[in-house]
XYZ file of C-alpha atoms in Angstrom:
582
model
C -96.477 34.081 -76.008
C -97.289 37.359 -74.288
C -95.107 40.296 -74.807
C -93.219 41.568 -71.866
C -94.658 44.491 -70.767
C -91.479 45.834 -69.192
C -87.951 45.125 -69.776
C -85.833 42.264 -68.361
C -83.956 42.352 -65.315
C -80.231 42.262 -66.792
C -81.415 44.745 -69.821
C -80.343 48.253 -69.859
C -83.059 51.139 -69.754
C -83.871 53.171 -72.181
C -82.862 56.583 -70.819
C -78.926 55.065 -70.098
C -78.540 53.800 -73.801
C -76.091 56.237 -74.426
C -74.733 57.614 -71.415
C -71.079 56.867 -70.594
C -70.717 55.259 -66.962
C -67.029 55.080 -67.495
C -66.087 55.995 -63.663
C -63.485 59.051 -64.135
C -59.735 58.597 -63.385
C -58.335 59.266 -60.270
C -55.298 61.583 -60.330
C -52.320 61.554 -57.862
C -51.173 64.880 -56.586
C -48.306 64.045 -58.731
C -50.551 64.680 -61.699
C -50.070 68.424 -60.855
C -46.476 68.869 -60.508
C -45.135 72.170 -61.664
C -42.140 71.817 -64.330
C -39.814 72.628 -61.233
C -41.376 69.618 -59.529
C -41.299 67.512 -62.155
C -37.574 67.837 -62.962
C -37.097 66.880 -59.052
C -39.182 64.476 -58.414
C -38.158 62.054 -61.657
C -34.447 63.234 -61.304
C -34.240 63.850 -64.503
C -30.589 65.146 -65.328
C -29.662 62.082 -62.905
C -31.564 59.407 -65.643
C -29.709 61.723 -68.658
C -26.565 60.923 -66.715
C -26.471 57.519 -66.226
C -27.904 56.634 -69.504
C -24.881 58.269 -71.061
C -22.773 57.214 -69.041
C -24.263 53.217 -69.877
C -24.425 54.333 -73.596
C -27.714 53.148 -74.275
C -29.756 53.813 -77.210
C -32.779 52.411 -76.760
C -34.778 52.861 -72.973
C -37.501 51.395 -71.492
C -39.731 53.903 -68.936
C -41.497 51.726 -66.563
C -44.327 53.775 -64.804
C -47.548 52.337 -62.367
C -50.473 53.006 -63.298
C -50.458 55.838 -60.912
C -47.791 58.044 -62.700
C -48.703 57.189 -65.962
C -50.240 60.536 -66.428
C -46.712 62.304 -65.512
C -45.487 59.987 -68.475
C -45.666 61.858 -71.787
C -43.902 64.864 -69.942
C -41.189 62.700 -68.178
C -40.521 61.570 -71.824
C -40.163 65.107 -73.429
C -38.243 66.140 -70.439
C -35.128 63.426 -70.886
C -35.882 64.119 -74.417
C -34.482 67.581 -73.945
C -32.295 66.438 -71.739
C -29.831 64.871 -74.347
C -30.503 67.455 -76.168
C -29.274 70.461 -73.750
C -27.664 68.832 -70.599
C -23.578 69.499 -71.050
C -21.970 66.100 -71.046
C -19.564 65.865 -67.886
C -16.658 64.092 -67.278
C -18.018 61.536 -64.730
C -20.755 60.919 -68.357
C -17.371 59.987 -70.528
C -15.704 58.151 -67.189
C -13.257 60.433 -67.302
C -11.077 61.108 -63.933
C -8.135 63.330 -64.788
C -4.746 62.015 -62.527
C -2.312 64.421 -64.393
C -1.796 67.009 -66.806
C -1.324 64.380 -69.948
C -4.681 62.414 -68.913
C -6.562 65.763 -68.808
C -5.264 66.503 -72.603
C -6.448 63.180 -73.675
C -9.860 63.617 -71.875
C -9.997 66.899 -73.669
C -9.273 65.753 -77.119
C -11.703 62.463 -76.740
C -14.001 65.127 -75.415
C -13.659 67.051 -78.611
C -13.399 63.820 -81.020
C -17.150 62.836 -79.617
C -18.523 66.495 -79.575
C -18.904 66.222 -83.665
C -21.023 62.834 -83.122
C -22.883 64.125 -80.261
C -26.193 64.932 -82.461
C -26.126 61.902 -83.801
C -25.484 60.031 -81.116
C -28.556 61.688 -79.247
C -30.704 61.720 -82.289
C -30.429 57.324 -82.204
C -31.764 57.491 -78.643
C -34.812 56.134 -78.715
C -37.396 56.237 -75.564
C -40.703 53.909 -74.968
C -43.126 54.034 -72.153
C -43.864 50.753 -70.295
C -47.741 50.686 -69.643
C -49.833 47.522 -67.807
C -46.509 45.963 -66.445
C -46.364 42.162 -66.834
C -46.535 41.403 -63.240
C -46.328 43.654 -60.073
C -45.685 47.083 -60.471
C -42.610 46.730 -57.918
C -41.047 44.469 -60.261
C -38.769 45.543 -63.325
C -40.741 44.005 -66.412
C -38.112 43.034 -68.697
C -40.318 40.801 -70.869
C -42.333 43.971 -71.868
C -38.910 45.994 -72.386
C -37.440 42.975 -74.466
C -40.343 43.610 -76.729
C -38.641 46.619 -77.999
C -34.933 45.610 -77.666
C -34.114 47.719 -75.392
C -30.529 47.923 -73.576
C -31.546 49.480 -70.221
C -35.257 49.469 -68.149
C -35.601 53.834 -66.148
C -38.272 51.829 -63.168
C -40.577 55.048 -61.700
C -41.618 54.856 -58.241
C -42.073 52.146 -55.473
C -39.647 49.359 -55.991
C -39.114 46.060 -54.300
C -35.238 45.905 -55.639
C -35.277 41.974 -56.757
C -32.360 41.674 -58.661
C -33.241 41.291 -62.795
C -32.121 38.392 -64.968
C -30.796 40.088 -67.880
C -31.612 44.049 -68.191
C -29.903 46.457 -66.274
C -31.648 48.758 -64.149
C -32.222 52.831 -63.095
C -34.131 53.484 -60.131
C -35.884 56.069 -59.351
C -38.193 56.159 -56.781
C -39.828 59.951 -57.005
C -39.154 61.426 -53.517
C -42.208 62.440 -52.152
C -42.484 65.683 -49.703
C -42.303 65.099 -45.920
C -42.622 67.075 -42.625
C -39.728 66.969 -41.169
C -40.518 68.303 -37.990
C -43.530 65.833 -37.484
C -41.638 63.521 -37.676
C -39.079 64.494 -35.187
C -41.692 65.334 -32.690
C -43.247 61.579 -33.130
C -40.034 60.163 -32.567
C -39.278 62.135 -29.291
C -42.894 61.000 -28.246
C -42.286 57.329 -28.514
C -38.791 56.989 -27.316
C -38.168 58.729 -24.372
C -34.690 57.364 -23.276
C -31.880 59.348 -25.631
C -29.818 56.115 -25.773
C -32.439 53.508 -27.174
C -31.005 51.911 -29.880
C -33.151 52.293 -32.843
C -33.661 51.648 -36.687
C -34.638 54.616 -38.856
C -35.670 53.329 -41.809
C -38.372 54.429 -44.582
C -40.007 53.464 -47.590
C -38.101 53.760 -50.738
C -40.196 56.857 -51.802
C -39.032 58.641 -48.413
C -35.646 57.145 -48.097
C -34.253 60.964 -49.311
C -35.496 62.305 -46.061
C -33.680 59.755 -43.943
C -30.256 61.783 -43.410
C -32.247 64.984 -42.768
C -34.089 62.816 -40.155
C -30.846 61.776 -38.438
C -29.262 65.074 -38.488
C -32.662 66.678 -36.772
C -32.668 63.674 -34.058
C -28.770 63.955 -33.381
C -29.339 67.342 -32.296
C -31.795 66.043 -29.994
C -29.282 64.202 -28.055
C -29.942 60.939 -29.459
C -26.697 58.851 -29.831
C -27.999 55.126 -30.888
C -29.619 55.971 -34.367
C -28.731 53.975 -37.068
C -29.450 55.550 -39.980
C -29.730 53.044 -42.978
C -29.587 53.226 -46.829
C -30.787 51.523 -49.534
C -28.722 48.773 -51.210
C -30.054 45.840 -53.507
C -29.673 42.726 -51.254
C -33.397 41.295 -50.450
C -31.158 38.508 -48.511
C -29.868 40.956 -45.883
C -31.322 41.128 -42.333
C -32.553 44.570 -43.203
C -33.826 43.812 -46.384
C -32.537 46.046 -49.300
C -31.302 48.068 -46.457
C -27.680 48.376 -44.843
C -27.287 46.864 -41.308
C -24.777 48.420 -38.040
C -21.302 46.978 -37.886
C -22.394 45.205 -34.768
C -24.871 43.300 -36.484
C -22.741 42.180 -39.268
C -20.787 40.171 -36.745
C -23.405 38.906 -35.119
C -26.905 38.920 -36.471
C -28.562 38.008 -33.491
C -27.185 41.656 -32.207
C -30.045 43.095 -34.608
C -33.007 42.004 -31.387
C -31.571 44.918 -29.447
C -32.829 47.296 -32.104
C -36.164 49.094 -32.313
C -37.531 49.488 -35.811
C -38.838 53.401 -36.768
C -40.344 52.937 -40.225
C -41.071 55.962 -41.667
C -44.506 55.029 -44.378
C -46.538 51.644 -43.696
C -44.472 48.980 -45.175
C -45.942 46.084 -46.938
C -46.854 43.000 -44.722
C -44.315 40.418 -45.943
C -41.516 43.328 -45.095
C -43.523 43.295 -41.603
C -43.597 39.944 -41.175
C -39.527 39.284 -42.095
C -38.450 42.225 -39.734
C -41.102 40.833 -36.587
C -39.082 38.429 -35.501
C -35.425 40.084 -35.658
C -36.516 43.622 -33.986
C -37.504 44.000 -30.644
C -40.148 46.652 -31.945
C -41.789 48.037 -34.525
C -43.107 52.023 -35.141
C -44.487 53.023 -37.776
C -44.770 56.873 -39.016
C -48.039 56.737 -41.042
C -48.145 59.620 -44.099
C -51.432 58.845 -45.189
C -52.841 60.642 -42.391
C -54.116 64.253 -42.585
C -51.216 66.996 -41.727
C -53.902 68.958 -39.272
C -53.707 65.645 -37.267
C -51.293 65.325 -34.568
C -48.461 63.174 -35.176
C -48.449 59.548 -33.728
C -46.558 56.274 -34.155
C -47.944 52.899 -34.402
C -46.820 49.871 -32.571
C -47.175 46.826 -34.909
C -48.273 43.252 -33.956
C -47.635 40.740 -36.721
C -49.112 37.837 -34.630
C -52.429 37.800 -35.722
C -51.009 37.165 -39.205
C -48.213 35.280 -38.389
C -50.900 32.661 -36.789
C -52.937 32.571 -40.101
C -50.352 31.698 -41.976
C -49.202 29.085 -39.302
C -52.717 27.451 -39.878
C -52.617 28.013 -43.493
C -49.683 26.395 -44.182
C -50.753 23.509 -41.681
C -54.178 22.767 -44.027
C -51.843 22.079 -46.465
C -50.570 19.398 -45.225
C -52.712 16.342 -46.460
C -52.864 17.838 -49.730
C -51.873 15.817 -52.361
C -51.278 18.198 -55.578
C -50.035 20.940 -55.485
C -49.526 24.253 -58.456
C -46.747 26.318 -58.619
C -47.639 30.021 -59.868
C -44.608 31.460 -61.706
C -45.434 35.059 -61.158
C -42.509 36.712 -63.036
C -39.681 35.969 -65.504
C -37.238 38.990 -64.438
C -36.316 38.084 -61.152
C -33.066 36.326 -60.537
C -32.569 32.816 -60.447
C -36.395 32.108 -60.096
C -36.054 29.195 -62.138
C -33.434 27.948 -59.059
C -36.323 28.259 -57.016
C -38.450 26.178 -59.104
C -36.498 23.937 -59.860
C -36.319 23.472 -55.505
C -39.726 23.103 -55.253
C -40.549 20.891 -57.679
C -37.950 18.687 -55.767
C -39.485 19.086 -52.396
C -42.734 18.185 -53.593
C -41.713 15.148 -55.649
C -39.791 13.997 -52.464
C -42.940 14.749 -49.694
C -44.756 12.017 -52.725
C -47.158 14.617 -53.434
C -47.428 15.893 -57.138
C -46.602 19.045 -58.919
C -47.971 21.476 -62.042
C -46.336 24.152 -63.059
C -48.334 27.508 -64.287
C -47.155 30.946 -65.558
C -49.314 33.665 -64.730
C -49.256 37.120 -65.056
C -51.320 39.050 -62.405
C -52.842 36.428 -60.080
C -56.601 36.727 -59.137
C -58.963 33.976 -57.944
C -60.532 33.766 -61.470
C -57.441 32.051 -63.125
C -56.543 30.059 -59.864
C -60.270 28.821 -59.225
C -59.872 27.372 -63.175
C -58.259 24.374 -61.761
C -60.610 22.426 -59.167
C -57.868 19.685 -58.732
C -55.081 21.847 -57.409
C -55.233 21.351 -53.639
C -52.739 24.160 -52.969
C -50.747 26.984 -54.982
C -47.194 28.000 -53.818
C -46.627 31.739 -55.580
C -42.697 32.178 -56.914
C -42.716 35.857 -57.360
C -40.368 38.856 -56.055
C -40.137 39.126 -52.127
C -42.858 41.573 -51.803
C -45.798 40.239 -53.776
C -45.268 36.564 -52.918
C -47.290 37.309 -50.163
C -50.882 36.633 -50.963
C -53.103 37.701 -48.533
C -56.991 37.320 -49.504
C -60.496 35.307 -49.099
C -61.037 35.487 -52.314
C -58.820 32.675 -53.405
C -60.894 29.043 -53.322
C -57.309 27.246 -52.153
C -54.441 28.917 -49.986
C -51.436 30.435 -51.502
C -48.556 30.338 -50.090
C -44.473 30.814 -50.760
C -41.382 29.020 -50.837
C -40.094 29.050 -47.317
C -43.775 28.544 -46.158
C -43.718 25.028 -48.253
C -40.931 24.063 -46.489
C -42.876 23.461 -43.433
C -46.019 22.287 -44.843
C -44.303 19.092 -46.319
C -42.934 18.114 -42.624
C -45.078 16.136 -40.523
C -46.455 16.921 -37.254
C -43.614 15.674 -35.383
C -40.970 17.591 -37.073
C -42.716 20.987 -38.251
C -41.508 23.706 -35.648
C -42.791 27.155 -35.503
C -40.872 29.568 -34.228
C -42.418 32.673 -35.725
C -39.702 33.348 -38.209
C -41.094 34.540 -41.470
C -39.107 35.199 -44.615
C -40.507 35.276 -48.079
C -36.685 35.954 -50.013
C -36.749 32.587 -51.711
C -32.781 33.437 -52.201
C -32.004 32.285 -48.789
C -33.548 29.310 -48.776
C -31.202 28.298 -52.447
C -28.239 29.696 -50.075
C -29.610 27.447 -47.349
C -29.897 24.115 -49.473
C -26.413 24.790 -50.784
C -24.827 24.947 -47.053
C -26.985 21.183 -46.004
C -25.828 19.917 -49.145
C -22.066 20.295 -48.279
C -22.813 19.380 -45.200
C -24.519 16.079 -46.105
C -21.560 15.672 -48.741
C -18.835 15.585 -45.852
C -20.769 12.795 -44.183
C -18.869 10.132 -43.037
C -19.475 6.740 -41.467
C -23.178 7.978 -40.863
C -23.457 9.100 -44.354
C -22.418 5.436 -45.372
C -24.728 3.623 -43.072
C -27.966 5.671 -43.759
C -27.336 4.870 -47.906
C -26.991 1.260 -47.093
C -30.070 1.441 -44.629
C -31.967 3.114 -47.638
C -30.460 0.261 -50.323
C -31.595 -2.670 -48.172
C -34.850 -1.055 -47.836
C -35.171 -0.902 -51.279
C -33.824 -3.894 -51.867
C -36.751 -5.281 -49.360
C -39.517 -4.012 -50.879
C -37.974 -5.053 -54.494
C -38.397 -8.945 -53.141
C -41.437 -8.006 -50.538
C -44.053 -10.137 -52.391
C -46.836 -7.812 -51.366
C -47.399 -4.914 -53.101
C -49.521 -2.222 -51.112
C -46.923 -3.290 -48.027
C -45.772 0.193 -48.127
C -48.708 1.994 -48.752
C -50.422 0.391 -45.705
C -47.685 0.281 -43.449
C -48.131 4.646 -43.814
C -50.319 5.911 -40.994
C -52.806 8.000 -42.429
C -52.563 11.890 -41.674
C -54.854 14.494 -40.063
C -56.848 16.679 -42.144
C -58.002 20.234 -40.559
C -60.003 21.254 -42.797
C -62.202 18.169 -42.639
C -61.354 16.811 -38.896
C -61.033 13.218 -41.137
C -58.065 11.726 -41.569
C -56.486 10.908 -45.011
C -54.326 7.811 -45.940
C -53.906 8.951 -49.943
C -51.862 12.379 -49.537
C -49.095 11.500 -50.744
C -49.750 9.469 -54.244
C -46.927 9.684 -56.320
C -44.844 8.060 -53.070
C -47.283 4.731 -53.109
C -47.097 5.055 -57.164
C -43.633 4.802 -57.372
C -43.590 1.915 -55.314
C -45.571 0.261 -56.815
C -43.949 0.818 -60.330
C -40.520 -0.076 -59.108
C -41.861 -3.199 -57.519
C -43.828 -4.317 -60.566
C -40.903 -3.423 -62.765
C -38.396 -5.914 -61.121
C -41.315 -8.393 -60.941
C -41.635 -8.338 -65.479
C -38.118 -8.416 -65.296
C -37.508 -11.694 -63.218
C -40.307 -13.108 -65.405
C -40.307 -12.277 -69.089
C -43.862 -13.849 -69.330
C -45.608 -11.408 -67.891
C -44.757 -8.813 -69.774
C -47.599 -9.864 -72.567
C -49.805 -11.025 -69.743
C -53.246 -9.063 -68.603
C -53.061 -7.427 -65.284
C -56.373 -6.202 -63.545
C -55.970 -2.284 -62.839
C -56.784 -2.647 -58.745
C -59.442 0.327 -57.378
C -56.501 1.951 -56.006
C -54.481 2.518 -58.631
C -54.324 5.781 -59.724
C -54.928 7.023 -63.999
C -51.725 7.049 -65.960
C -50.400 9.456 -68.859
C -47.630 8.509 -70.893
C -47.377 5.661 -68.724
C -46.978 8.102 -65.604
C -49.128 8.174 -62.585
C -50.806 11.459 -62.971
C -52.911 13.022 -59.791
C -54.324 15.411 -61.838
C -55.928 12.545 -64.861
C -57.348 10.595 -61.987
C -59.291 13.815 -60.494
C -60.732 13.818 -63.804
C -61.674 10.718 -63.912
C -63.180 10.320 -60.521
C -64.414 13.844 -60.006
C -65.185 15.619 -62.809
C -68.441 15.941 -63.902
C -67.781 17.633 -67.332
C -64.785 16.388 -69.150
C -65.174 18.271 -72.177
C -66.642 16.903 -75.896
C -65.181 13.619 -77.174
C -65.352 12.018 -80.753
C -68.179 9.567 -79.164
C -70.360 12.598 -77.592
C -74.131 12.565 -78.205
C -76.809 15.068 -77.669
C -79.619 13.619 -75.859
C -82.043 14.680 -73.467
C -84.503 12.682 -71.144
C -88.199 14.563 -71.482
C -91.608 12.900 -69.524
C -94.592 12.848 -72.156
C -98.262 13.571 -71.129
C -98.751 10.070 -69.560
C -95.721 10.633 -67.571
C -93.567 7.866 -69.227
C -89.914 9.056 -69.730
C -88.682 8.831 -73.479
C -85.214 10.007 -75.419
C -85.341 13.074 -77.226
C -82.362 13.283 -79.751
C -80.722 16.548 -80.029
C -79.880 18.590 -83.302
C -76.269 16.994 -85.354
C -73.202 19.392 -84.823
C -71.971 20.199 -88.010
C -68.147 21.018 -88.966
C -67.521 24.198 -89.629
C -65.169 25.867 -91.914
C -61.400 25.090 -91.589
C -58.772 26.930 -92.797
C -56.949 30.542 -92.313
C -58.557 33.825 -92.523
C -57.630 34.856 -95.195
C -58.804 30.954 -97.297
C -61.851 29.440 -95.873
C -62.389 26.378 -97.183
C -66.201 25.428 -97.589
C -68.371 22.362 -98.335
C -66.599 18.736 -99.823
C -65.603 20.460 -102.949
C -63.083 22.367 -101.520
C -64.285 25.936 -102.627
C -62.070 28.415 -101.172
C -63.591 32.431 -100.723
């Protein structure tokens, strides 16, 4: 064999062996906050406050990976904080009503002065680096890791209410021109008594009441100026609402949205169909540019993920991606769509994931369809890079109903909290049924009953009119398995039971029938069976290759034996027969 005379493609030259390509990190202009800044921007004596005031001991600092580099001096800074800040009376809960209550404060005051070193000294502080899941979200399985009592969450926030940790906010104001925006609002709304929304991003949500004031002055008189509250479910989301439109939500169309920062699309998509309009006050733009709104359209994206969510509907396994562990009651949801699924007679797998890219989705060729149970924000999954659709909750809900019955009406929500509120309500409702309630169970028991004594078996099965498929243009008459399956089971069950005979008698598996585990029809076994071309090394594997000799006749070429390898623990291998441990 001839030796190369230059190196292989995929090898590295010579003159880069030791260079280091490691691209250099990108720093926020947060990386160079002054001291000043710093105490402002991360509020600290705010965090001292309330974490005295919740008596915790041990605290979790969340940062993104943006911030991190502010970390190690946000640390040292509520460090000293405990240290120097004066405790207050609103720290010890303490309201004086009288002259007697103000003595007491005063001597409890004094009492925990002599443990006050101590108490500070047990405080213990950890930073929160490469968060679980989205950065938005409050990772609680990270902060568990260290027991702590209470999670300080830095920066953007999508304010999903936790399972178990309680929570400080802070979202790190970041600087705004105030009289940009003012002159961008007078540009785009021209009559003094449009009613409008002002409402910003959490990290400019300080500015809003300096906004108001500037625009009041203006003569403006139908600005509603909102705040931030914790309530994903409201029509604002995290975000309070006028008086008129608590009466009547409806009231909310007459509003025009002014959304100071771009917002993230699933907050653009719930808010499209309950505004009239929507402005937006870009800040990534350069400050020597004159300032301009933009008027959002959500229907290009509303329409592809109208005919996403429509694909989906001959598919006949689905995965569930549990994309966090903190947020409340997301094992409500699951539970939900487990339910739906097993009702459409389409099957289910469940997977916990941490940060979902197509690499861990595209590991499972079977799954026809992936339905993301996350916080509100990031259960929107918009990319091309996943090999099957994603999509949420509330957009399952309409991809299990058939063409007859799925209506769009351009709603979007993607708060899987109102759709558990939602099942509660048409479950009371179906509960007060009367008469009709009655008559549909006894329709559904002498249907059963029916099919029990039907002597064919696939009656069901065939009666089904097969479904469209738009992603093939064929149609499909097996997308809903686990609905023919259980048929069938329930059908052949009361058959063994009428006739104890055939319970020891052989029964040819039909081409039909789908593989069972455990005695369960399982979707996913038969896809192996059927469609898998590698299914992995079994006890009966052999090594064998098919090679053409000089004549041209084919002959079997045996490959090398595998050989067992050691067993054991790390620290005791245990080699060869006699058991020789090193």
């Amino acid at each position: 064999m001839n030796d190369l005379a230059t190196a292989p493609i995929l090898s590295t030259p010579d003159t880069h062996i030791f260079g280091n390509f490691t691209s250099p990190a990108v720093h926020s202009d947060q990386s160079r906050l002054s001291d000043e800044e710093l105490f402002f921007t991360y509020e600290i004596e705010r965090t001292v406050s309330e974490i005295r005031r919740a008596r915790w001991r041990r605290i979790a600092l969340q940062f993104p990976d943006e911030m991190l580099v502010d970390a190690p001096r946000v640390y040292q800074a509520l460090s000293r904080g405990f240290r120097t800040y004066p405790k207050t009376k609103a720290d010890n809960k303490g309201n004086e009503a009288n002259t007697e209550a103000s003595a007491l404060q005063e001597f409890q005051d004094g009492v925990e002065g002599f443990h006050l070193a101590a108490d500070e000294a047990e405080r213990r502080l950890y930073i929160l680096a490469d968060t679980s899941y989205g950065a938005c979200c409050v990772d609680e399985i990270a902060a568990e890791h260290v027991d702590a009592e209470g999670v300080v969450h830095y920066g953007r926030a999508c304010l999903s209410p936790t399972a178990r940790l309680p929570v400080i906010h802070v979202f790190t104001t970041r600087p705004l021109s105030l009289d940009s925006v003012v002159e961008a609002f007078v540009d785009t709304y021209l009559a003094h008594d449009q009613k409008v929304v002002l409402m910003a991003d959490v990290t400019y949500s300080n500015h809003i009441p300096q906004v108001y004031r500037a625009l009041a002055t203006k003569g403006y008189v139908n600005i509603y100026p909102t705040s931030i509250i914790h309530d994903p479910s409201s029509p604002l989301p995290n975000r309070t609402i006028p008086d008129d439109v608590a009466n009547d939500s409806d009231a909310l169309r007459e509003y025009q949205l002014f959304h100071i920062s771009e917002p993230p699309t699933s907050l653009l998509l719930t808010l499209s169909s309950r505004l009239a309009a929507i402005h937006i006050y870009p800040t990534n733009i350069p400050q020597s540019s004159p300032p301009k709104t933009l008027l959002v359209s959500t229907n290009l994206t509303l329409r592809r993920r109208y005919a996403l969510l429509t694909s989906l509907n001959t598919v006949s396994i689905f995965g569930i991606l549990i994309n966090t562990l903190s947020v409340k009651n997301y094992l409500h949801i699951v539970d939900h769509v487990k339910l739906q699924i097993a009702a459409a007679g389409k099957k289910s797998y469940t997977f916990v994931v941490g940060k979902v890219n197509a690499a861990k989705v595209a590991n499972f060729s079977e799954i026809g369809g992936w339905v993301v149970i996350g916080c509100w924000e990031s259960s929107l999954v918009e990319s091309k890079d996943f090999w099957k659709p994603i999509i949420t909750p509330f957009e399952l809900e309409l991809a299990l109903q058939g063409d007859g019955q799925r209506v769009w009406t351009g709603k979007w929500t993607g708060d899987y909290q109102g759709i558990l509120d939602r099942k509660i309500v048409n479950e009371g409702t179906s509960n007060g049924h009367g008469e009709d309630g009655v008559e549909e169970h006894a329709a559904h028991d002498n249907d059963a009953a029916a099919a029990m004594d039907g002597g064919d078996l696939d009656s069901e099965e065939e009666s089904a009119p097969p479904e469209f498929d738009l992603r093939t243009g064929r149609y499909v008459s097996h997308s809903r398995p686990m609905q023919a399956a259980t048929t069938k089971s329930s059908v052949t069950t009361a058959h063994r039971t009428t006739n104890p005979s055939a319970n020891t008698a052989l029964i040819k598996r039909a081409n039909g029938d789908l593989a069972t585990v455990g005695g369960e029809v399982s979707p996913g076994a038969e896809y192996l069976r059927s469609q898998r071309t590698w299914k992995g090394l079994g006890d009966d594997f052999e090594i064998a290759y098919e090679e053409e000799d000089g004549s041209g006749a084919a002959s079997r070429v045996n490959g090398a034996q595998m050989e067992q390898g050691r067993s054991g623990i790390a620290r005791g291998y245990t080699v060869g027969e006699e058991g020789t441990r090193r």
